[in-house]
Coordinates of C-alpha atoms and ligand atoms in Angstrom, one line a residue:
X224 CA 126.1 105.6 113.6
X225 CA 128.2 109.0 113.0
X226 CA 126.4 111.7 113.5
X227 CA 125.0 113.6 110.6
X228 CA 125.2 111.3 107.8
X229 CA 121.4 109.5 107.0
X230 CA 120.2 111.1 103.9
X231 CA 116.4 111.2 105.1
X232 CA 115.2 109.4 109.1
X233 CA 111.6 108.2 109.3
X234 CA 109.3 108.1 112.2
X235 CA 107.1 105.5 112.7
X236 CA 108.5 102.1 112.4
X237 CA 104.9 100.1 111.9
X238 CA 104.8 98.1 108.5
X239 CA 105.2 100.9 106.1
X240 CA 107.6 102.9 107.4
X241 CA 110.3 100.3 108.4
X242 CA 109.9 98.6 104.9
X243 CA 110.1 101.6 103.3
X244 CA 113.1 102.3 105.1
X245 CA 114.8 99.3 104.6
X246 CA 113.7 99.7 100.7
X247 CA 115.8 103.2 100.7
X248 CA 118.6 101.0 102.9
X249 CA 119.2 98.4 100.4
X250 CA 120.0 101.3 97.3
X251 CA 123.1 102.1 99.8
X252 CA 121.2 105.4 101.0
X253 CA 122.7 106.2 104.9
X254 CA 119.0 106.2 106.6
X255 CA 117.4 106.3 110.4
X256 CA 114.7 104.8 112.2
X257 CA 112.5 106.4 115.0
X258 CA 109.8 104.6 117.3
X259 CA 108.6 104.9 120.4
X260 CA 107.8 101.4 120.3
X261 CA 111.1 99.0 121.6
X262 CA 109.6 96.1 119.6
X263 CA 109.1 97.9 116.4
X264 CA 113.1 99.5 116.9
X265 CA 114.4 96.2 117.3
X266 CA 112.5 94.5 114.1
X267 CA 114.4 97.5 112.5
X268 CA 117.9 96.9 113.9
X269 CA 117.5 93.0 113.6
X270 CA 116.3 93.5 109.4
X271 CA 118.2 96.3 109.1
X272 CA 121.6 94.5 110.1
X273 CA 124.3 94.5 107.3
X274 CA 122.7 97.9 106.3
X275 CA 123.3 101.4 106.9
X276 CA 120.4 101.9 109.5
X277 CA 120.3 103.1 112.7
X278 CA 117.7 102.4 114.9
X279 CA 116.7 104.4 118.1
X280 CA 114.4 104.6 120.0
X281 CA 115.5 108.1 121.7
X282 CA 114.2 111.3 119.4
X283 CA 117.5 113.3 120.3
X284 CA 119.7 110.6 119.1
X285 CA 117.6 109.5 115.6
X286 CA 117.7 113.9 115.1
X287 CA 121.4 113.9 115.8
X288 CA 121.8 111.0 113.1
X289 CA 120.8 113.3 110.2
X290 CA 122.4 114.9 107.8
X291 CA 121.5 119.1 108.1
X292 CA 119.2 120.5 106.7
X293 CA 117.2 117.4 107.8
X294 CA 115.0 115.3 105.9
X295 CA 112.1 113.5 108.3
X296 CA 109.6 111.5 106.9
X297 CA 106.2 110.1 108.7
X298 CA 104.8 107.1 108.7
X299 CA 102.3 107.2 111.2
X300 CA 98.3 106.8 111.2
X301 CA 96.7 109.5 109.4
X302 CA 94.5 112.3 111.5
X303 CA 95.8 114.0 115.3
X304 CA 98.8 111.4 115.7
X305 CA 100.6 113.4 112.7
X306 CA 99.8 116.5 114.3
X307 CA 101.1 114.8 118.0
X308 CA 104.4 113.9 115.6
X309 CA 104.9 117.1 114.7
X310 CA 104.2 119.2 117.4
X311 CA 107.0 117.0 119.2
X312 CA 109.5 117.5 116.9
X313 CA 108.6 121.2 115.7
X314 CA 111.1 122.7 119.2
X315 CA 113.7 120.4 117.9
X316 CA 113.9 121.3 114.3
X317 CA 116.2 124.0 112.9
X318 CA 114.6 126.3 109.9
X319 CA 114.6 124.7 107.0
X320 CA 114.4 121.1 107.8
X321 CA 111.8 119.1 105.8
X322 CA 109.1 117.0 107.2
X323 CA 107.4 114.9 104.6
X324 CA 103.9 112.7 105.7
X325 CA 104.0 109.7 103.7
X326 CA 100.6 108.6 105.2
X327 CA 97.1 109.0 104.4
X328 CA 96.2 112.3 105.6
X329 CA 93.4 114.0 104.8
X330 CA 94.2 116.7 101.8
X331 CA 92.4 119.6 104.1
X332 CA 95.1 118.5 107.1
X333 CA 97.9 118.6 104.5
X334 CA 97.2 121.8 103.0
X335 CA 96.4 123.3 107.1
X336 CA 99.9 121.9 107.8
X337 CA 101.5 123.0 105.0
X338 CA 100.7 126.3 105.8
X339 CA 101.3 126.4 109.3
X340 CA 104.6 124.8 108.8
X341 CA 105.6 127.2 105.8
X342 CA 104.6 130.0 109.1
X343 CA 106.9 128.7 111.2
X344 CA 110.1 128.4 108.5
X345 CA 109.6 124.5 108.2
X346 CA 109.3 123.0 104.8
X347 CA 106.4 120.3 104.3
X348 CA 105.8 117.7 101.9
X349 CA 102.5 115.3 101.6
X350 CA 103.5 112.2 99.7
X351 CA 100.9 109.6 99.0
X352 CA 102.3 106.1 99.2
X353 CA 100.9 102.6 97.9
X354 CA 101.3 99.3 97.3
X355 CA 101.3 98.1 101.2
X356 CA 104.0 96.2 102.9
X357 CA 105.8 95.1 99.9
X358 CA 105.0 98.0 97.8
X359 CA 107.3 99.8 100.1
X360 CA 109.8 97.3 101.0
X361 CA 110.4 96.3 96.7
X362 CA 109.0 99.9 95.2
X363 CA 105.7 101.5 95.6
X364 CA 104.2 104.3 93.6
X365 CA 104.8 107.7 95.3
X366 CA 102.6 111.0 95.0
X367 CA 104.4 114.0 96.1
X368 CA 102.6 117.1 96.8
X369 CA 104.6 120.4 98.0
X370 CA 106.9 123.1 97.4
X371 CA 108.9 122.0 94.2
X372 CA 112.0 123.6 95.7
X373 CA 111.6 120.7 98.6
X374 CA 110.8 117.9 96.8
X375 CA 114.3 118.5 94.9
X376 CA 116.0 117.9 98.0
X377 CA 114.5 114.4 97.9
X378 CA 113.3 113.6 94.6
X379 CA 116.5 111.1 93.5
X380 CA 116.2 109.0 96.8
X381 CA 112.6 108.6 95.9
X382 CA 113.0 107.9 92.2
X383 CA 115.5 105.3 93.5
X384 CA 113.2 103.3 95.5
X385 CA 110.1 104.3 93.6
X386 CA 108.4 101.0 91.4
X387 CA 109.8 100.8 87.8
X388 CA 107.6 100.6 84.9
X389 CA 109.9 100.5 81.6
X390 CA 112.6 102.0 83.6
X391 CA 110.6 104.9 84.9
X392 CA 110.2 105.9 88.0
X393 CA 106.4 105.4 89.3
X394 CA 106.9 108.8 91.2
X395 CA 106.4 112.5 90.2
X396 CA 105.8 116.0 91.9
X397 CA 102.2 116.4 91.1
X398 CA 101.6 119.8 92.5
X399 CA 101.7 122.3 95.5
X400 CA 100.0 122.1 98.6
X401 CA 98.0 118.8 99.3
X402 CA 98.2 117.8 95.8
X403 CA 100.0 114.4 96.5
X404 CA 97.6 113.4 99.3
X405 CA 94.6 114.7 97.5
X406 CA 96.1 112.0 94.5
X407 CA 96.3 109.8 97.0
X408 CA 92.6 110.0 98.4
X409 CA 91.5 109.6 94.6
X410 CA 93.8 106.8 93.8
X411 CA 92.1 104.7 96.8
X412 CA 88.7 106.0 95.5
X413 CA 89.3 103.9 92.9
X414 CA 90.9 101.3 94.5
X415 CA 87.4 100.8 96.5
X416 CA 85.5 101.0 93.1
X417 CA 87.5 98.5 91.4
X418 CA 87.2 96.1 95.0
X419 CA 83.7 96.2 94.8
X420 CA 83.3 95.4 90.7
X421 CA 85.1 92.4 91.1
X422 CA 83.3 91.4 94.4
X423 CA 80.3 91.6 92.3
X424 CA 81.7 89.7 89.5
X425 CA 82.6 87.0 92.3
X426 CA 78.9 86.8 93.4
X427 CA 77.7 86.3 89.9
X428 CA 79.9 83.7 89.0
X429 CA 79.7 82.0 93.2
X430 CA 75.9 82.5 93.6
X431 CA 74.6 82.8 90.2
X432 CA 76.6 80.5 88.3
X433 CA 77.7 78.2 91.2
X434 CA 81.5 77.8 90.4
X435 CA 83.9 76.7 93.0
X436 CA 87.2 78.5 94.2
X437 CA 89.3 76.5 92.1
X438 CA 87.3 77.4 89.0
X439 CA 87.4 80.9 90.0
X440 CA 91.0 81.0 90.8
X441 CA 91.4 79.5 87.2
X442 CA 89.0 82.2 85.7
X443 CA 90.9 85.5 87.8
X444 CA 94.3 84.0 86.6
X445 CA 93.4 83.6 83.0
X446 CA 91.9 86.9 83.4
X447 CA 95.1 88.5 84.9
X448 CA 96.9 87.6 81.8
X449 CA 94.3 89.4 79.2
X450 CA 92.6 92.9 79.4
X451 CA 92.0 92.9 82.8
X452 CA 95.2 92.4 84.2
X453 CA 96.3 94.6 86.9
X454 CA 97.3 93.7 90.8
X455 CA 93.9 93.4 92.1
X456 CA 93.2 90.9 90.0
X457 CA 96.4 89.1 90.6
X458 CA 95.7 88.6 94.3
X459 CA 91.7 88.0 93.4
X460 CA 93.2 84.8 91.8
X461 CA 95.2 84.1 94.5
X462 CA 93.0 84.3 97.1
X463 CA 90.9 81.3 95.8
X464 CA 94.0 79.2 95.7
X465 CA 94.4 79.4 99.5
X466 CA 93.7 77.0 101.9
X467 CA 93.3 78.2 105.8
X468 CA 96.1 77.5 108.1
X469 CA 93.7 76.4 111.2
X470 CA 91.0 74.2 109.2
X471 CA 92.5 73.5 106.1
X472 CA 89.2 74.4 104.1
X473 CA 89.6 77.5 101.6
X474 CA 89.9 80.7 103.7
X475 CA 87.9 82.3 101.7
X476 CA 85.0 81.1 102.6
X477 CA 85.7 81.4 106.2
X478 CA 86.1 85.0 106.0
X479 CA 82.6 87.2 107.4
X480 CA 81.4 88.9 104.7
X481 CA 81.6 92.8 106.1
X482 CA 84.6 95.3 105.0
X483 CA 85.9 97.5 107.1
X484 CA 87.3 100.5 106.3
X485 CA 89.5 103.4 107.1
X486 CA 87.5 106.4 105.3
X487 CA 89.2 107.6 102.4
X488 CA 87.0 105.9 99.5
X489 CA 84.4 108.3 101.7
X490 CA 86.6 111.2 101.7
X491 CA 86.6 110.7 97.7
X492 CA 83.0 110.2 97.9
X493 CA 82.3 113.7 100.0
X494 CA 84.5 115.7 97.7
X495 CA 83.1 114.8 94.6
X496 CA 80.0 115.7 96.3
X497 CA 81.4 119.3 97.3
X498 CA 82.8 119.5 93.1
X499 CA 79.4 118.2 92.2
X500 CA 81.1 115.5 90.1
X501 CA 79.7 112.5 89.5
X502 CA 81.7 109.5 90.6
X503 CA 78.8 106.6 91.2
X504 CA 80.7 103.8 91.2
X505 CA 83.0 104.5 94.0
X506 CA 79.7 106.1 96.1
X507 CA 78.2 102.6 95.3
X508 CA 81.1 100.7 96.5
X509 CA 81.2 103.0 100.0
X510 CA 77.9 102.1 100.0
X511 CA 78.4 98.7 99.7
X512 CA 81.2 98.2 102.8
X513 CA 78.6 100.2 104.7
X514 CA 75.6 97.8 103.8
X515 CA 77.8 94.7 104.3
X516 CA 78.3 96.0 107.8
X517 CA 75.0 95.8 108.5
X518 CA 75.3 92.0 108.7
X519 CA 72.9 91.3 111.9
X520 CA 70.2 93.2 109.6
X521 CA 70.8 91.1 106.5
X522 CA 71.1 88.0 108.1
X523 CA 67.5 88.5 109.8
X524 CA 66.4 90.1 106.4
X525 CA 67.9 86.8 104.6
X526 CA 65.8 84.6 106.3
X527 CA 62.3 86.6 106.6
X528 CA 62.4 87.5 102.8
X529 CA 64.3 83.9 100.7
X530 CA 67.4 85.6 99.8
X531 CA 68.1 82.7 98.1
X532 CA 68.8 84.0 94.4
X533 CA 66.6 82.3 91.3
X534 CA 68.0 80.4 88.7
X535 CA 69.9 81.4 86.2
X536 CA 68.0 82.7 83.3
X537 CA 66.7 80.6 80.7
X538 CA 69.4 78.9 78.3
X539 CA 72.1 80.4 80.1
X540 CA 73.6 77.3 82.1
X541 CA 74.5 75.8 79.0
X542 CA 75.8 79.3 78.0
X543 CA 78.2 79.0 81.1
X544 CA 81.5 79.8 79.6
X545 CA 79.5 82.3 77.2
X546 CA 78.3 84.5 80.4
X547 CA 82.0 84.6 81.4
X548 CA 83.5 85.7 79.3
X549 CA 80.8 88.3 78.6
X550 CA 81.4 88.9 82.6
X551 CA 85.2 89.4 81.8
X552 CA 84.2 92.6 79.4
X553 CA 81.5 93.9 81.4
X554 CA 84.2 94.3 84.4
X555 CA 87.1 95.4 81.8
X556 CA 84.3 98.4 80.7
X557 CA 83.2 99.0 84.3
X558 CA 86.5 99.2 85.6
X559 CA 87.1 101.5 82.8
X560 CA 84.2 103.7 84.0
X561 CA 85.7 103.9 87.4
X562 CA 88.9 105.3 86.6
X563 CA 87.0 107.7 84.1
X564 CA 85.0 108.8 86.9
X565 CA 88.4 109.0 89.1
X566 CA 89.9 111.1 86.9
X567 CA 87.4 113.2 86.3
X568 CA 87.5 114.2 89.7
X569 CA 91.1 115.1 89.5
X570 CA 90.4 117.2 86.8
X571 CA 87.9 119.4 88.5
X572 CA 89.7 119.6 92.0
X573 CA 93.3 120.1 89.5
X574 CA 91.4 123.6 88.6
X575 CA 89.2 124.1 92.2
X576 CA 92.2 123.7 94.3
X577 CA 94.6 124.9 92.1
X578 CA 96.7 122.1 91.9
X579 CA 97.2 122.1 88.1
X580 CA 97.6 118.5 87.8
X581 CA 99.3 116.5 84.8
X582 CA 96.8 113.7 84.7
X583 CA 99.5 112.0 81.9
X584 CA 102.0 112.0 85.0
X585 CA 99.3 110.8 87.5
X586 CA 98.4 107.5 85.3
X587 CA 101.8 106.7 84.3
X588 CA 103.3 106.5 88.0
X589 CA 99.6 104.6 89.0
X590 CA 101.3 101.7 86.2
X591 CA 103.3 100.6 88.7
X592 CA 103.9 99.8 92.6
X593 CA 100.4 100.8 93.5
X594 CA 97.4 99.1 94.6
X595 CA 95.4 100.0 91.2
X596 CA 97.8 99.4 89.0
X597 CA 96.3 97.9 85.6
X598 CA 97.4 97.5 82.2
X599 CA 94.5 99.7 81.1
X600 CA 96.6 102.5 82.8
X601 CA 98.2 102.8 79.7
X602 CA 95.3 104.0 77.5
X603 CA 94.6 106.5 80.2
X604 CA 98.3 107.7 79.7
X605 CA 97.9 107.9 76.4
X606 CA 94.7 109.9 75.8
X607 CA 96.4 112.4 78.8
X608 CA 99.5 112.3 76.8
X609 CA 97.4 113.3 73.4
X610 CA 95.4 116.2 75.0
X611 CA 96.4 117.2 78.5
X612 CA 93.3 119.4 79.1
X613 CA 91.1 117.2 78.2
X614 CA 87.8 117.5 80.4
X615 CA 86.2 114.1 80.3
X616 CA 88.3 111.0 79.3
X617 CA 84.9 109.1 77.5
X618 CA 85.7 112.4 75.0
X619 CA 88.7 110.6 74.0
X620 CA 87.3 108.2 71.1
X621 CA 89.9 105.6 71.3
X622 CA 88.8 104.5 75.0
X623 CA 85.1 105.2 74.7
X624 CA 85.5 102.9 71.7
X625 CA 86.5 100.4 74.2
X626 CA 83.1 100.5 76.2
X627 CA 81.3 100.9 73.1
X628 CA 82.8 97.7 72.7
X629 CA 81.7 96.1 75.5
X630 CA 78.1 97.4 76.1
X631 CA 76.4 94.4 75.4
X632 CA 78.2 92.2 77.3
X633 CA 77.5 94.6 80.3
X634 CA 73.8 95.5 79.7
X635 CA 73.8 91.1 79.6
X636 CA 75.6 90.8 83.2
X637 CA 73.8 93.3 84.9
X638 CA 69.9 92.4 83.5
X639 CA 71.3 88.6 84.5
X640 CA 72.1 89.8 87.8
X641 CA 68.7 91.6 87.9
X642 CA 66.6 88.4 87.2
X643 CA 68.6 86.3 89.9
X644 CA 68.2 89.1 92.2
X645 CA 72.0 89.4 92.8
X646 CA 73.0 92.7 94.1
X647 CA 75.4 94.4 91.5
X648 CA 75.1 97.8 92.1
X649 CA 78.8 99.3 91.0
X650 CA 78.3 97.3 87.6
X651 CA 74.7 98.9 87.6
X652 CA 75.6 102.2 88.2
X653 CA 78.8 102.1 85.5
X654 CA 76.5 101.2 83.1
X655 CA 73.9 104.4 83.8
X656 CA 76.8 106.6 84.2
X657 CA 77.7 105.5 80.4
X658 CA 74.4 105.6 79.5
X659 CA 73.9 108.8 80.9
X660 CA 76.5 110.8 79.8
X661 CA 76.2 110.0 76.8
X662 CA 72.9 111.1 76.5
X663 CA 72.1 114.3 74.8
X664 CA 68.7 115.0 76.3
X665 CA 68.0 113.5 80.1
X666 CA 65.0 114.2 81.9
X667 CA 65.9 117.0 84.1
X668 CA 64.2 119.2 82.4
X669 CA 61.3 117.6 84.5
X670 CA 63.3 118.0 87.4
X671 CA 63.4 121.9 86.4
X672 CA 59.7 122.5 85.8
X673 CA 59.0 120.3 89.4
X674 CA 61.3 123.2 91.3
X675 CA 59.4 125.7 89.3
X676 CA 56.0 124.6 90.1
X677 CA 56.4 124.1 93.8
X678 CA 59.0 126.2 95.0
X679 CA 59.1 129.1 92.3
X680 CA 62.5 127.9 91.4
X681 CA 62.5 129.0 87.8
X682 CA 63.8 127.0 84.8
X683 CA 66.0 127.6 81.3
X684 CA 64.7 126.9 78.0
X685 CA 65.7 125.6 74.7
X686 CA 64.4 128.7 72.8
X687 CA 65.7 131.4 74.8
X688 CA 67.8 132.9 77.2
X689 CA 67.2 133.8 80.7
X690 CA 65.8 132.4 83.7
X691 CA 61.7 132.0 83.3
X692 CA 59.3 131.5 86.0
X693 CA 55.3 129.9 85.1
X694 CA 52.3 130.0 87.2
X695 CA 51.5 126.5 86.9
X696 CA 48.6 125.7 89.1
X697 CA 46.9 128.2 86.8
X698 CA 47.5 127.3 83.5
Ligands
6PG194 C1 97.5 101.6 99.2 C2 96.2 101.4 100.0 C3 96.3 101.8 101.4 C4 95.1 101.7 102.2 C5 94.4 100.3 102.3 C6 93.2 100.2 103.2 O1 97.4 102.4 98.3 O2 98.5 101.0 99.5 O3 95.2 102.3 99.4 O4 96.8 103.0 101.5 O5 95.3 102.1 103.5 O6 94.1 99.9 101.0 O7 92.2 101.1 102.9 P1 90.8 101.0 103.6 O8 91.0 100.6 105.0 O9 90.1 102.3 103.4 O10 90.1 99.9 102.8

C-alpha cells in the first residue's frame, strides 16, 4: 500500500476487529490491519483481497500506512492488554494522533486512559461496539465516548458502517470521558437481563409445560414477529431448530447448562450498587450464571432433595396455549422492566459522572445492530424524545400503561412457576420491582425504627421534620 493513505488502521485482527475492518473496507474507505498474530494477518489479506486493505504484521509498516494525524482503533481484550497496546504504540505516535478502544473496557480504565492520554498530547476515544462477528462485519451499533472535537475526525466513517434503522445511523457521540464504554457496560447489563428472562420462560414452557424444541422454536418465531420481537429472540428460535453436527440430536440439549461470563453484567451490577440504584433483574441474572456454575453442587443437591418439579397446577394443562401466551406478556412486561431498570442507571451515572447523556439518542442507536435490539426500543425513544429529563421511565404513562397491561399475566407465570418449584427469579424480581415502586408506603419505615432501636440510628417521621432518636427498650 502507499504510504499515508488508510483513513483509520486497527489493531487486533481477532473476530471483531478484522470484520469490522473489512465492514469499513467494503464502503471504499482506504483501511489497515495490525496483528501480531501471522494467522490472524493472513485471514485479513486472504478476505480482504479485492479491497483496499493492507495487512502487516510489522507495527512500523501498519503506522507508516496511515494517513497523519492518525486514526488507530483497538480491538483487543478488554483490561492490561489495552494498556500493553498502548504503551507500545505511545513512542511511535506523533501528538495528535487518535487512539480509539472499541472493546469492552471498563469505564474507570477509559476515563484513567483518557486522561493520561489527554497528558501526554494523544487524543482518546472509548467506543462501545455490538452486535458480534456479524454486527461488525454488516453494521453494528457504536457508542462513542470522548472529546467531541475527536470523534469528528471519525464520525462519517462510523456513521457509514454503523447499522441502519430507517436510514439512521445506529451511532452517536454520547458524551465525554468513558461515556461510550460506560453505555456499553449498561447496554450488556441488559443484554444479561433479557438472557436470563427468556431462559426462564424456556424452563417454564421445557420443564413445566413439557414442550419439545420444535414447539418452542415455533413459539420464539411466532413471538419474534409480535411484541416481543428483537434479536435475542430471533436467535432463541433459532437455536431450537438446530440439529448437532456430531450426533445429529438437537444441540441444544447437548449443551451443559452453566454460563460463563466475561464480567460486565457484574460491572453493571457493582455500579448500580455504588449509585444505589436498583437494577434487580440484571443482579438476578448475574446471579443466575453464577449459580448455574455451581453445577457439581446442584447436581448432588438434585438428587438428595427430588428436583423434579410438580405438576402443572390444576386446570392448567388443558389451559396450555392459554399459559403461553400469558408467558408471551409476562416476558414482554419483564423485559420492559429491565430496560427501565437499565436506563435508570444511565440516568443517575448521566448526572454522577457527568456525562450528560441523551437517553433519546442512546435507545434509538440500541434499535439497531446491537445485541438488545427490540422493537420495544421504540417506546423507550419516544418517552426520551417527549421529556429528555425524565427521572424514571415507569413515570411515562404510555409504557407503564403497557405493564399495567400485562400484570396479570405476569403475577399468573410467576405464582405457576412458584407451585411447580421452577426457579424464575428475574421474572420474580421484575414483578416486585413494579410492585414496589409503585407503592406509595413500603415497609421501611420498620427498617428505620430497627436501626433506631439497636444501634441509635435515628429515624424521620411523617409529622415532622428532623432526625428523631426514641429510647425504645424503655417505653
Ligand atoms: C455485544 C456483546 C458482547 C459481549 C458478549 C459476551 O454487545 O456484542 O455484549 O460485547 O462480549 O455478549 O458477554 P459475556 O461473556 O459477559 O456474556
Amino acid at each position: 500500500m502507499t504510504t499515508k493513505i488508510a483513513e483509520i488502521g486497527m489493531i487486533g485482527l481477532g473476530v471483531m476487529g478484522r470484520n469490522l475492518l473489512l465492514n469499513m473496507a467494503d464502503h471504499g474507505f482506504v483501511v489497515a490491519g495490525y496483528d501480531r498474530d501471522a494467522d490472524k494477518v493472513a485471514a485479513l489479506a486472504t478476505e480482504g483481497s479485492g479491497k483496499k486493505v493492507a495487512a502487516e504484521q510489522n507495527i512500523s509498516a501498519f503506522l507508516n500506512c496511515l494517513k497523519l494525524p492518525r486514526a488507530i482503533m483497538l480491538l483487543v481484550p478488554a483490561g492490561a492488554p489495552v494498556d500493553a497496546v498502548i504503551a507500545e504504540l505511545l513512542p511511535q505516535l506523533d501528538t495528535g494522533d487518535l487512539i480509539i478502544d472499541g472493546g469492552n473496557s471498563h469505564f474507570i480504565d477509559t476515563a484513567r486512559r483518557t486522561q493520561e492520554l489527554a497528558a501526554q498530547g494523544f487524543e482518546f476515544l472509548g467506543v462501545g461496539v455490538s452486535g458480534g462477528e456479524e454486527g461488525a462485519r454488516r453494521g453494528p451499533s457504536m457508542m462513542p465516548g470522548g472529546s467531541k472535537k475527536a470523534y469528528a475526525r471519525v464520525q462519517r466513517l462510523f456513521e457509514t458502517v454503523a447499522a441502519k434503522v430507517a436510514d439512521e445511523p445506529c451511532v452517536t457521540w454520547l458524551g465525554p470521558g468513558a461515556a461510550g464504554h460506560y453505555v456499553k457496560m449498561v447496554h450488556n447489563g441488559i443484554e444479561y437481563g433479557l438472557m436470563q428472562l427468556i431462559a426462564e420462560s424456556y424452563d417454564l414452557m421445557k420443564r413445566g409445560l413439557g414442550l419439545n424444541n420444535a414447539q418452542l422454536h415455533e413459539i420464539y418465531r411466532k413471538w419474534n414477529q409480535g411484541i416481543l420481537s428483537g434479536f435475542l429472540l430471533e436467535i432463541t428460535a433459532d437455536i431450537f431448530a438446530q440439529p448437532d453436527e456430531r450426533t445429529g440430536r438437537d444441540r441444544i440439549d447437548l449443551i451443559l447448562d452453566a454460563a460463563r461470563q466475561k464480567g460486565t453484567g457484574m460491572w453493571t451490577s457493582q455500579e448500580a450498587m455504588q449509585l444505589q440504584v436498583p437494577i434487580p433483574v440484571i443482579d438476578m441474572a448475574v446471579m443466575m450464571r453464577d449459580l448455574s456454575g455451581d453445577k457439581a453442587e446442584r447436581d448432588l443437591l438434585a438428587s438428595a432433595l427430588d428436583s423434579s418439579s410438580r405438576p402443572a397446577p390444576e386446570g392448567a394443562e388443558g389451559d396450555q396455549q392459554d399459559l403461553i401466551d400469558a408467558l408471551e406478556n409476562a416476558l414482554f412486561a419483564a423485559m420492559l422492566l429491565t430496560y427501565v431498570q437499565g436506563m435508570a442507571l444511565l440516568h443517575k451515572a448521566s448526572t454522577e459522572h457527568g456525562y450528560d447523556l441523551q437517553l433519546a439518542e442512546v435507545a434509538k442507536i440500541w434499535r439497531g445492530g446491537c445485541i438488545i435490539r427490540a422493537a420495544l426500543l421504540d417506546d423507550l425513544w419516544s418517552a426520551y424524545s417527549k421529556q429528555p429529563q425524565l427521572a424514571h421511565l415507569l413515570l411515562d404513562r404510555r409504557l407503564t400503561q403497557k405493564v399495567l397491561d400485562r400484570q396479570q399475566d405476569l403475577r399468573r407465570v410467576v405464582s405457576s412457576a412458584t407451585e411447580q418449584g421452577i426457579p424464575v427469579p428475574a421474572l420474580m424480581t421484575s414483578l416486585a420491582y413494579f410492585d414496589a415502586y409503585r407503592s406509595a408506603r413500603l415497609p421501611a419505615n420498620l427498617i428505620q425504627a430497627q436501626r433506631d432501636y439497636f444501634g441509635a440510628h435515628t429515624y424521620e417521621r411523617i409529622d415532622a421534620t428532623g432526625t428523631f432518636h426514641s429510647e425504645w427498650q424503655r417505653s
